[in-house]
Amino acid sequence: MGSGNIIFLVFVALAVLTVVKGVRFVPQGFEWTLERFGKYTRTLEPGLNIFVPYINTVGRKINVMEQVLDVPPQEVISRDNAMVTIDAVTFFQIIDAAKAAYQVSMLEYAIRNLVMTNIRTVLGSMDLDEMLSQRDQINAKLLSVVDHATNPWGVKITRIEIRDIRPPADLVAAMASQMKAEREKRANILEAEGFRQAAILKAEGAKQGEVLRAEGEKQAAFLQAEARERAALAEAKATQMVSQAIAGGNVQAVNYFVALKYIEALGFLTSSSNSKVILLPLEATSVASSVAGIAELVNESISKQKTSHTA
C-alpha cells in the first residue's frame, strides 16, 4: 500500500469523524448548548443540528419539560407562636436553556432552597387558623414570589402546592376540643331558638284564643242586651196596658198589677240560697181574688179585640 493510499484513508477517516462530530440529533424535550472554545454561542433545538466540529462542542444538555421538585418537610413558627410542619412540592419548567445553564449553579438545589426560604417567610407572617384555611392564597403568594426570583435563571415556576400542614399533637387535640365546644354551642343555640319559637307560637295561640273568647263574650253580651231590651219593651208595653186599664177605672187591672209584683217578690225570696223556711201571713181569698182579677182582665182584653175585629 503506497503512501498515497494511506493519505487518502486518513483523509476519509478525518472526513467521517468531522461529519460525526459536526452532526447532532437533539431529542424532543431537550435543548443543548453549543460552546466555542468554552464560550456559549447558541442553543441546539430538538432535531437535526449541524455545526463546525473541533472548535465547537456540546456544552450542557438541558431538560425543558415540566419537572417536579420535592421540597422536604420543614418546621415553621406561625405569627401566634404555633410550631407546624410544612410539606410542599414545586413544579417548574426551563424556558431559557442558556440562562439555566450559565446563570446559576445546581439549579434544582437553588430552587428548592428558595422555596423553603419563602415558605418560612410567607407562613411565618400568618396565624395558624389562616394557614389551615387559606391554602390557596398561600400557594398563589409563594408562586408569585418564587417565580419572580427565578426569572433571571430562565425558569418558569408553574405551581407550588402545600401538601400538608401538620400542627403538634397537643395542638391538634386542643383544636378538636375547641371544635367540639363550638358544635355544642351551636346545638344549644339552635335548641334555645327552637324553644323560643315554640314559646312565641304558644303565646300567639293563647292571644288568638283570648281574642276569640272576647269576641264570643262580646257577641253573647250583645245578645243578652238585645234580650233585655226586648224584655223591657214587653214590660213597658204591659205596664202601659195596665196603666190604661187603671185610667179607665178597671179595678181588675189594679189587682193584676199588684198580684204580679207580689208573685215576683215571692219568687225572689224563694230563690235565695239562704232561705230555708218562709212564714208569710197570706189571705187565700185575697190571692184568689187577685188571680181571678187577672183572668177577668185577660178575658176582657180578648173580648175587646174580637169586638174591634167585628166592627
Short mmCIF file of C-alpha atoms in Angstrom, two decimals:
data_model
loop_
_atom_site.label_atom_id
_atom_site.label_comp_id
_atom_site.label_asym_id
_atom_site.label_seq_id
_atom_site.Cartn_x
_atom_site.Cartn_y
_atom_site.Cartn_z
CA MET A 1 0.00 0.00 0.00
CA GLY A 2 1.54 3.27 -1.10
CA SER A 3 1.79 6.46 0.82
CA GLY A 4 -0.91 7.96 -1.40
CA ASN A 5 -3.44 5.40 -0.31
CA ILE A 6 -2.58 5.93 3.32
CA ILE A 7 -3.09 9.65 2.98
CA PHE A 8 -6.43 9.02 1.27
CA LEU A 9 -7.58 6.71 4.02
CA VAL A 10 -6.56 9.23 6.67
CA PHE A 11 -8.45 11.92 4.81
CA VAL A 12 -11.56 9.76 4.57
CA ALA A 13 -11.37 8.87 8.25
CA LEU A 14 -10.93 12.53 9.14
CA ALA A 15 -13.91 13.46 6.98
CA VAL A 16 -16.09 10.80 8.59
CA LEU A 17 -15.00 11.91 12.05
CA THR A 18 -15.73 15.53 11.15
CA VAL A 19 -19.21 14.66 9.95
CA VAL A 20 -19.89 12.63 13.09
CA LYS A 21 -18.71 15.41 15.37
CA GLY A 22 -20.50 18.13 13.39
CA VAL A 23 -23.91 16.48 13.33
CA ARG A 24 -26.12 16.08 16.45
CA PHE A 25 -29.65 14.80 16.94
CA VAL A 26 -31.25 16.54 19.92
CA PRO A 27 -34.20 14.54 21.42
CA GLN A 28 -37.61 16.11 21.92
CA GLY A 29 -37.96 17.83 25.28
CA PHE A 30 -34.29 18.80 25.49
CA GLU A 31 -32.11 21.68 24.38
CA TRP A 32 -28.32 21.57 24.17
CA THR A 33 -25.95 24.49 24.42
CA LEU A 34 -23.13 24.91 21.90
CA GLU A 35 -19.80 26.26 23.09
CA ARG A 36 -16.89 27.58 21.07
CA PHE A 37 -13.63 27.29 22.93
CA GLY A 38 -15.69 27.04 26.13
CA LYS A 39 -17.90 30.07 25.45
CA TYR A 40 -21.62 29.80 24.79
CA THR A 41 -22.57 30.56 21.19
CA ARG A 42 -26.09 29.21 20.57
CA THR A 43 -28.70 26.64 21.59
CA LEU A 44 -29.34 23.44 19.66
CA GLU A 45 -33.08 22.83 19.24
CA PRO A 46 -34.68 19.33 19.14
CA GLY A 47 -33.97 17.54 15.84
CA LEU A 48 -31.02 17.57 13.46
CA ASN A 49 -28.30 20.17 14.13
CA ILE A 50 -25.11 20.74 12.11
CA PHE A 51 -22.16 22.78 13.30
CA VAL A 52 -18.41 23.04 12.74
CA PRO A 53 -16.69 20.48 14.94
CA TYR A 54 -13.38 20.79 16.83
CA ILE A 55 -13.86 24.46 17.57
CA ASN A 56 -17.49 23.95 18.66
CA THR A 57 -18.56 21.43 21.26
CA VAL A 58 -21.80 20.50 23.01
CA GLY A 59 -21.92 22.11 26.45
CA ARG A 60 -24.98 21.45 28.68
CA LYS A 61 -27.89 19.16 27.91
CA ILE A 62 -30.96 20.88 29.41
CA ASN A 63 -34.33 19.24 30.07
CA VAL A 64 -37.02 21.78 29.05
CA MET A 65 -40.01 19.62 30.04
CA GLU A 66 -42.01 20.49 33.16
CA GLN A 67 -40.35 18.90 36.18
CA VAL A 68 -41.38 18.09 39.75
CA LEU A 69 -39.17 19.13 42.64
CA ASP A 70 -39.95 17.74 46.07
CA VAL A 71 -39.47 20.18 48.94
CA PRO A 72 -38.51 18.40 52.17
CA PRO A 73 -40.71 18.96 55.26
CA GLN A 74 -39.67 21.84 57.48
CA GLU A 75 -40.86 23.39 60.72
CA VAL A 76 -42.31 26.89 60.67
CA ILE A 77 -43.32 29.10 63.60
CA SER A 78 -46.55 30.95 62.92
CA ARG A 79 -47.33 34.52 63.98
CA ASP A 80 -49.19 33.22 67.03
CA ASN A 81 -46.16 31.06 68.02
CA ALA A 82 -47.53 27.70 66.85
CA MET A 83 -44.93 25.23 65.58
CA VAL A 84 -46.15 23.49 62.41
CA THR A 85 -44.51 21.17 59.90
CA ILE A 86 -44.93 22.16 56.24
CA ASP A 87 -44.60 19.77 53.32
CA ALA A 88 -44.65 21.15 49.76
CA VAL A 89 -43.95 20.29 46.13
CA THR A 90 -42.82 22.56 43.27
CA PHE A 91 -43.41 22.30 39.52
CA PHE A 92 -41.06 24.21 37.21
CA GLN A 93 -40.02 24.40 33.57
CA ILE A 94 -36.87 25.76 31.93
CA ILE A 95 -37.79 28.26 29.23
CA ASP A 96 -34.26 29.57 28.50
CA ALA A 97 -31.63 26.84 28.36
CA ALA A 98 -28.68 29.23 28.20
CA LYS A 99 -29.69 31.09 31.39
CA ALA A 100 -30.44 27.85 33.22
CA ALA A 101 -27.03 26.50 32.21
CA TYR A 102 -24.85 29.55 32.87
CA GLN A 103 -26.69 31.89 35.27
CA VAL A 104 -26.96 29.53 38.24
CA SER A 105 -25.08 26.53 39.52
CA MET A 106 -27.00 23.49 40.77
CA LEU A 107 -30.37 24.74 39.56
CA GLU A 108 -32.63 22.29 41.42
CA TYR A 109 -30.79 22.85 44.70
CA ALA A 110 -31.17 26.61 44.27
CA ILE A 111 -34.91 26.36 43.52
CA ARG A 112 -35.51 24.04 46.48
CA ASN A 113 -33.78 26.35 48.95
CA LEU A 114 -35.52 29.39 47.53
CA VAL A 115 -38.91 27.74 48.01
CA MET A 116 -38.07 26.66 51.56
CA THR A 117 -36.96 30.16 52.49
CA ASN A 118 -40.11 31.77 51.14
CA ILE A 119 -42.31 29.19 52.85
CA ARG A 120 -40.86 30.28 56.17
CA THR A 121 -41.32 33.94 55.26
CA VAL A 122 -44.90 33.69 54.00
CA LEU A 123 -46.30 31.24 56.53
CA GLY A 124 -44.39 32.79 59.42
CA SER A 125 -46.37 36.00 58.91
CA MET A 126 -49.73 34.19 59.30
CA ASP A 127 -51.72 32.80 62.20
CA LEU A 128 -52.36 29.08 62.46
CA ASP A 129 -56.03 29.46 61.56
CA GLU A 130 -55.06 31.40 58.43
CA MET A 131 -52.56 28.69 57.45
CA LEU A 132 -55.21 25.99 57.70
CA SER A 133 -57.99 27.91 55.95
CA GLN A 134 -56.13 29.92 53.26
CA ARG A 135 -54.06 27.29 51.50
CA ASP A 136 -54.95 28.56 48.02
CA GLN A 137 -53.84 32.09 48.92
CA ILE A 138 -50.58 30.70 50.34
CA ASN A 139 -49.89 28.76 47.15
CA ALA A 140 -50.59 31.82 44.98
CA LYS A 141 -48.35 34.08 47.06
CA LEU A 142 -45.47 31.58 47.08
CA LEU A 143 -45.82 31.10 43.33
CA SER A 144 -45.65 34.83 42.66
CA VAL A 145 -42.58 35.40 44.87
CA VAL A 146 -40.55 32.37 43.76
CA ASP A 147 -41.37 32.78 40.06
CA HIS A 148 -40.18 36.37 40.16
CA ALA A 149 -36.96 35.34 41.91
CA THR A 150 -36.16 32.54 39.43
CA ASN A 151 -36.91 34.57 36.30
CA PRO A 152 -33.22 35.55 35.76
CA TRP A 153 -32.37 31.83 35.68
CA GLY A 154 -34.59 31.19 32.67
CA VAL A 155 -37.00 29.15 34.82
CA LYS A 156 -40.79 29.35 34.98
CA ILE A 157 -42.33 28.19 38.25
CA THR A 158 -45.69 26.78 37.19
CA ARG A 159 -47.08 25.64 40.55
CA ILE A 160 -46.22 25.45 44.22
CA GLU A 161 -48.51 23.23 46.27
CA ILE A 162 -48.59 22.93 50.06
CA ARG A 163 -49.22 19.22 50.50
CA ASP A 164 -49.60 19.11 54.25
CA ILE A 165 -49.67 21.39 57.30
CA ARG A 166 -49.17 19.37 60.48
CA PRO A 167 -49.57 21.12 63.86
CA PRO A 168 -48.24 19.40 67.02
CA ALA A 169 -50.35 16.60 68.51
CA ASP A 170 -51.30 18.58 71.64
CA LEU A 171 -52.40 21.50 69.47
CA VAL A 172 -54.49 19.17 67.29
CA ALA A 173 -56.18 17.82 70.43
CA ALA A 174 -56.89 21.36 71.64
CA MET A 175 -58.34 22.29 68.25
CA ALA A 176 -60.56 19.19 68.32
CA SER A 177 -61.83 20.17 71.78
CA GLN A 178 -62.50 23.70 70.53
CA MET A 179 -64.42 22.39 67.52
CA LYS A 180 -66.46 20.10 69.78
CA ALA A 181 -67.28 23.00 72.09
CA GLU A 182 -68.24 25.14 69.11
CA ARG A 183 -70.56 22.43 67.78
CA GLU A 184 -72.17 22.04 71.20
CA LYS A 185 -72.59 25.80 71.40
CA ARG A 186 -74.32 25.88 68.03
CA ALA A 187 -76.54 22.97 69.09
CA ASN A 188 -77.53 24.79 72.28
CA ILE A 189 -78.26 27.95 70.31
CA LEU A 190 -80.45 26.03 67.89
CA GLU A 191 -82.25 24.32 70.78
CA ALA A 192 -82.82 27.65 72.53
CA GLU A 193 -84.08 29.12 69.28
CA GLY A 194 -86.49 26.21 68.95
CA PHE A 195 -87.80 26.80 72.49
CA ARG A 196 -88.14 30.48 71.73
CA GLN A 197 -90.12 29.85 68.57
CA ALA A 198 -92.33 27.36 70.43
CA ALA A 199 -92.99 29.91 73.19
CA ILE A 200 -93.81 32.56 70.59
CA LEU A 201 -96.21 30.24 68.82
CA LYS A 202 -97.80 29.24 72.12
CA ALA A 203 -98.22 32.89 73.10
CA GLU A 204 -99.68 33.67 69.68
CA GLY A 205 -102.12 30.80 70.11
CA ALA A 206 -103.11 32.00 73.58
CA LYS A 207 -103.55 35.51 72.25
CA GLN A 208 -105.70 34.30 69.40
CA GLY A 209 -107.73 32.25 71.87
CA GLU A 210 -108.27 35.29 74.09
CA VAL A 211 -109.33 37.33 71.07
CA LEU A 212 -111.83 34.66 70.04
CA ARG A 213 -113.08 34.36 73.63
CA ALA A 214 -113.52 38.13 73.85
CA GLU A 215 -115.35 38.13 70.54
CA GLY A 216 -117.65 35.40 71.85
CA GLU A 217 -118.29 37.27 75.10
CA LYS A 218 -118.97 40.42 73.12
CA GLN A 219 -121.47 38.62 70.95
CA ALA A 220 -123.10 36.99 73.98
CA ALA A 221 -123.34 40.35 75.75
CA PHE A 222 -124.89 41.83 72.64
CA LEU A 223 -127.47 39.07 72.51
CA GLN A 224 -128.16 39.39 76.24
CA ALA A 225 -128.58 43.15 75.89
CA GLU A 226 -130.92 42.62 72.98
CA ALA A 227 -132.94 40.13 75.06
CA ARG A 228 -133.09 42.54 77.99
CA GLU A 229 -134.17 45.29 75.63
CA ARG A 230 -136.98 43.16 74.27
CA ALA A 231 -138.00 42.17 77.80
CA ALA A 232 -138.00 45.83 78.85
CA LEU A 233 -140.12 46.73 75.83
CA ALA A 234 -142.56 43.96 76.71
CA GLU A 235 -142.63 45.09 80.33
CA ALA A 236 -143.19 48.70 79.26
CA LYS A 237 -145.98 47.67 76.96
CA ALA A 238 -147.59 45.61 79.71
CA THR A 239 -147.27 48.47 82.16
CA GLN A 240 -148.82 50.80 79.59
CA MET A 241 -151.74 48.46 79.13
CA VAL A 242 -152.26 48.22 82.90
CA SER A 243 -151.99 51.98 83.22
CA GLN A 244 -154.60 52.46 80.51
CA ALA A 245 -156.86 49.94 82.24
CA ILE A 246 -156.44 51.74 85.58
CA ALA A 247 -157.17 55.05 83.93
CA GLY A 248 -160.35 53.51 82.54
CA GLY A 249 -161.48 52.65 86.08
CA ASN A 250 -160.84 48.89 85.77
CA VAL A 251 -160.22 47.51 89.29
CA GLN A 252 -159.08 44.12 87.99
CA ALA A 253 -156.13 45.86 86.35
CA VAL A 254 -155.01 47.13 89.71
CA ASN A 255 -155.39 43.68 91.19
CA TYR A 256 -153.39 42.25 88.26
CA PHE A 257 -150.53 44.69 88.71
CA VAL A 258 -150.36 44.12 92.48
CA ALA A 259 -150.55 40.34 92.12
CA LEU A 260 -147.77 40.37 89.50
CA LYS A 261 -145.40 42.30 91.71
CA TYR A 262 -146.38 40.15 94.66
CA ILE A 263 -145.57 36.96 92.78
CA GLU A 264 -142.24 38.39 91.57
CA ALA A 265 -141.22 39.30 95.11
CA LEU A 266 -142.25 35.89 96.38
CA GLY A 267 -140.20 34.21 93.64
CA PHE A 268 -137.13 36.28 94.57
CA LEU A 269 -137.43 35.26 98.20
CA THR A 270 -137.80 31.56 97.40
CA SER A 271 -134.78 31.61 95.06
CA SER A 272 -132.37 32.74 97.76
CA SER A 273 -129.91 30.05 98.87
CA ASN A 274 -130.13 31.22 102.49
CA SER A 275 -133.86 30.76 102.65
CA LYS A 276 -134.85 27.55 104.35
CA VAL A 277 -138.32 28.23 105.85
CA ILE A 278 -140.54 31.17 104.91
CA LEU A 279 -143.57 32.16 107.05
CA LEU A 280 -145.83 34.71 105.46
CA PRO A 281 -149.29 35.88 106.64
CA LEU A 282 -151.31 35.34 103.49
CA GLU A 283 -155.06 35.56 102.95
CA ALA A 284 -156.11 32.94 100.48
CA THR A 285 -159.15 34.93 99.41
CA SER A 286 -157.03 37.95 98.51
CA VAL A 287 -154.67 35.91 96.36
CA ALA A 288 -157.60 34.11 94.78
CA SER A 289 -159.35 37.36 94.05
CA SER A 290 -156.17 38.74 92.50
CA VAL A 291 -155.81 35.72 90.27
CA ALA A 292 -159.46 35.98 89.32
CA GLY A 293 -158.95 39.63 88.50
CA ILE A 294 -156.09 38.69 86.21
CA ALA A 295 -158.29 36.16 84.41
CA GLU A 296 -161.12 38.68 84.02
CA LEU A 297 -158.67 41.27 82.69
CA VAL A 298 -157.38 38.86 80.12
CA ASN A 299 -160.90 37.83 79.06
CA GLU A 300 -161.95 41.46 78.78
CA SER A 301 -158.94 42.23 76.62
CA ILE A 302 -159.79 39.32 74.32
CA SER A 303 -163.44 40.43 74.07
CA LYS A 304 -162.39 43.95 73.11
CA GLN A 305 -160.12 42.61 70.39
CA LYS A 306 -162.94 40.48 68.96
CA THR A 307 -165.35 43.46 69.03
CA SER A 308 -162.85 45.64 67.20
CA HIS A 309 -162.30 42.97 64.56
CA THR A 310 -166.09 42.55 64.10
CA ALA A 311 -166.61 46.27 63.69
#
